[in-house]
mmCIF file of C-alpha atoms in Angstrom:
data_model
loop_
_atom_site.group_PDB
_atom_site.id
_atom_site.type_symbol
_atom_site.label_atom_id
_atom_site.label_comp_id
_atom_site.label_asym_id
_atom_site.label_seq_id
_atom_site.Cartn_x
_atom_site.Cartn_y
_atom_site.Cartn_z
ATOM 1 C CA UNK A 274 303.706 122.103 180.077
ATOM 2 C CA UNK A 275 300.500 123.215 178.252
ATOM 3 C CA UNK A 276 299.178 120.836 175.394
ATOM 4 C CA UNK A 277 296.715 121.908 172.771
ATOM 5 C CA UNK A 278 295.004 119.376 170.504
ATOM 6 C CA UNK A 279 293.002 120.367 167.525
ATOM 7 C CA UNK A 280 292.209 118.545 164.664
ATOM 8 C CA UNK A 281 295.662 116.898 162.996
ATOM 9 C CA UNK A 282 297.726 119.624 165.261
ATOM 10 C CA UNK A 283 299.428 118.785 168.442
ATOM 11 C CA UNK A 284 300.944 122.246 170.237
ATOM 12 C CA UNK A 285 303.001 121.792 173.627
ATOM 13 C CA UNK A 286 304.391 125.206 175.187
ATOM 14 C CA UNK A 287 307.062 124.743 177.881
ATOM 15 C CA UNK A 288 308.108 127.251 180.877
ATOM 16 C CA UNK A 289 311.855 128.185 181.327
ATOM 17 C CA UNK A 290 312.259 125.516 183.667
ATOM 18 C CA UNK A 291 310.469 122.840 181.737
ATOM 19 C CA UNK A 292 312.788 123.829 178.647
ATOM 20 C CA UNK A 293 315.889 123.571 181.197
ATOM 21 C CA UNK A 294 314.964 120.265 182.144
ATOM 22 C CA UNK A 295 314.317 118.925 178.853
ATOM 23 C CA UNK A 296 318.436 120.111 177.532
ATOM 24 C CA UNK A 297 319.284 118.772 180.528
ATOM 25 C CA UNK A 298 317.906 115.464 181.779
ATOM 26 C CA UNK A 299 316.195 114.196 178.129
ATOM 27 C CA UNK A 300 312.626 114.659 178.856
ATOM 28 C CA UNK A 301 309.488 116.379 180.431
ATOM 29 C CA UNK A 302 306.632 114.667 181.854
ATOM 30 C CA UNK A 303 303.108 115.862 182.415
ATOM 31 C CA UNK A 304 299.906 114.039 183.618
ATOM 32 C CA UNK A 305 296.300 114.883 183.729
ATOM 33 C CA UNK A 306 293.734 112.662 185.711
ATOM 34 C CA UNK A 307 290.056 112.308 184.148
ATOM 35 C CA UNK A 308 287.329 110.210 184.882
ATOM 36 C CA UNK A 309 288.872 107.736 187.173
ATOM 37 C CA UNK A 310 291.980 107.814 184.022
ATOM 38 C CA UNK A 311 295.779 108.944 184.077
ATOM 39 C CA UNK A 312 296.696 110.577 180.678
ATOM 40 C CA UNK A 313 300.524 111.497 180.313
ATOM 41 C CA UNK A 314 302.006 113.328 177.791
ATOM 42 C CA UNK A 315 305.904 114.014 177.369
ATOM 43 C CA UNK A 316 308.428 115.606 175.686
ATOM 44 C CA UNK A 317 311.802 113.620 175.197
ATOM 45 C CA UNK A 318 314.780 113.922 173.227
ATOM 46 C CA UNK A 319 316.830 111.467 171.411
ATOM 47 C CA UNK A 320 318.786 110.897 168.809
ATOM 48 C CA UNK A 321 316.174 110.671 165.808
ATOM 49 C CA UNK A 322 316.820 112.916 162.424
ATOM 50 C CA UNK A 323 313.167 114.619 162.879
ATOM 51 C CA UNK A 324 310.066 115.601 165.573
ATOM 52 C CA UNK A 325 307.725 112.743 165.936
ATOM 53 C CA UNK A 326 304.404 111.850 168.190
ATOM 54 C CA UNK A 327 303.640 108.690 169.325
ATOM 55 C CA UNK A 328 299.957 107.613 171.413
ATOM 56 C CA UNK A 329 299.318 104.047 173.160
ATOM 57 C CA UNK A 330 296.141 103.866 175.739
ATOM 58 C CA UNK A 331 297.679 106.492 178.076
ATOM 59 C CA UNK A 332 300.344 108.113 177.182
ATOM 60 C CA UNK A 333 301.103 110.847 174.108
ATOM 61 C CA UNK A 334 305.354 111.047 173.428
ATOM 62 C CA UNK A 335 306.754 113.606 171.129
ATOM 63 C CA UNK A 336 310.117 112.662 170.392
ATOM 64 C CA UNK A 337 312.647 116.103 169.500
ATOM 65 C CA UNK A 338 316.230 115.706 167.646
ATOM 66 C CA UNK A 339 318.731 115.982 170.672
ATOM 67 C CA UNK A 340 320.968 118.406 168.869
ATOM 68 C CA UNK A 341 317.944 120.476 167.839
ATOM 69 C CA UNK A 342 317.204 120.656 171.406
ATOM 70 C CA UNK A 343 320.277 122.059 172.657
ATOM 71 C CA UNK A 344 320.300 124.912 169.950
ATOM 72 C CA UNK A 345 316.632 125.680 171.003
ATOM 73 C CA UNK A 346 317.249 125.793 174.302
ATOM 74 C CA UNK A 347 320.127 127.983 174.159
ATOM 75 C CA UNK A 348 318.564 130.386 171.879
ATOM 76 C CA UNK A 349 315.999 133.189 171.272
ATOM 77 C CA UNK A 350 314.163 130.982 169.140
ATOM 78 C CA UNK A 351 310.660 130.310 169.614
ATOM 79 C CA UNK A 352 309.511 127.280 168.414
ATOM 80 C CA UNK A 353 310.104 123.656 167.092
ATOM 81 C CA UNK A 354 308.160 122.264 164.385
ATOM 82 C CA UNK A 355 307.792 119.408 162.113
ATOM 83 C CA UNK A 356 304.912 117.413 160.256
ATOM 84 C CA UNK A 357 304.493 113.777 160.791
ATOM 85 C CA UNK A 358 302.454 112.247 158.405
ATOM 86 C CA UNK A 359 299.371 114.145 158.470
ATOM 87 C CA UNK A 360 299.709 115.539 162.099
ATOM 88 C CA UNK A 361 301.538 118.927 162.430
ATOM 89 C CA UNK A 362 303.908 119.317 165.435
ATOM 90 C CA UNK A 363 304.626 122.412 167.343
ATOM 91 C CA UNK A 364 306.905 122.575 170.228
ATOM 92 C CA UNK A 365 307.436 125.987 171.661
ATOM 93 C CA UNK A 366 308.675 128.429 174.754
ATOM 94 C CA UNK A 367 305.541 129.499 176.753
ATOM 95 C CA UNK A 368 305.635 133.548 177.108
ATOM 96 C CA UNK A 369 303.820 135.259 179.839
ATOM 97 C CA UNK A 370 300.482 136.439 178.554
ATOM 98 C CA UNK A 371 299.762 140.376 178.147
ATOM 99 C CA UNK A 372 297.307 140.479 180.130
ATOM 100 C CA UNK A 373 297.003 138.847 182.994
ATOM 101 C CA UNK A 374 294.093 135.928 183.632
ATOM 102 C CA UNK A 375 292.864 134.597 186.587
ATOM 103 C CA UNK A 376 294.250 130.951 187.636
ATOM 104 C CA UNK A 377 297.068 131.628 185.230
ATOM 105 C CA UNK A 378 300.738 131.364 187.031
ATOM 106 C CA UNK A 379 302.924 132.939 184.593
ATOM 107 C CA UNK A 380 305.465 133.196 187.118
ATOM 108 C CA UNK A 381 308.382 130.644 184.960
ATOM 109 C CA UNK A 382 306.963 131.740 181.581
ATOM 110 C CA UNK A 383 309.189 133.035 179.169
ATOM 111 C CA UNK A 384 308.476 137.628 179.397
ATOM 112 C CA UNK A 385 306.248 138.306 175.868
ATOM 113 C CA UNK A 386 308.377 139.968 173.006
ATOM 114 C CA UNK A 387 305.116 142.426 173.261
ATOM 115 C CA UNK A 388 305.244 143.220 177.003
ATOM 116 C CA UNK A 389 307.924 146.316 176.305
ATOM 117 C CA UNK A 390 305.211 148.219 174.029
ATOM 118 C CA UNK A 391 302.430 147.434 176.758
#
């Protein structure tokens, strides 16, 4: 699971697997060790009426609509998003990128809607 902060935005992109996980067992769970710290952020679902975030000392939790889960995960569509309060909230499949990078394993990424005209 990738996270992207910036300013009042919070973007998470999740691999095929990550997705498959979250319709089936209710959540995803990511950590990142820095400076002697564990940060984790997570996706769950639940049954809440709309996408919301939630940060304590050490963890960031964006909770998704259960039902709206299921549909996403079952579909072709890309993204989930919602505003709560001032901070925007995007959920969405990770695709592979076009062009490969170095250190970049794209190998459970969703294939890019572009790749076919590459």
């Amino acid at each position: 699971m990738k996270l992207r902060i910036k300013a009042n935005s919070l973007r998470l992109r999740l691999t095929q697997g990550e997705v498959a996980h979250l319709a089936q067992h209710g959540s995803v769970v990511e950590q990142m060790n820095m400076a002697g710290a564990v940060l984790e952020y997570a996706v769950h679902s639940a049954d809440v009426q709309s996408i919301t975030a939630d940060l304590d000392s050490d963890s960031l939790v964006v909770t998704l609509p259960a039902a709206m889960v299921q549909s996403w995960a079952d579909s072709a569509e890309v993204s989930l998003q919602d505003q709560h309060g001032p901070l925007k909230i995007l959920v969405e499949k990770d695709f592979a990128c076009l062009v490969p990078r170095d250190g970049e394993d794209d190998a459970d990424a969703y294939p890019h809607p572009g790749q076919e005209a590459c």
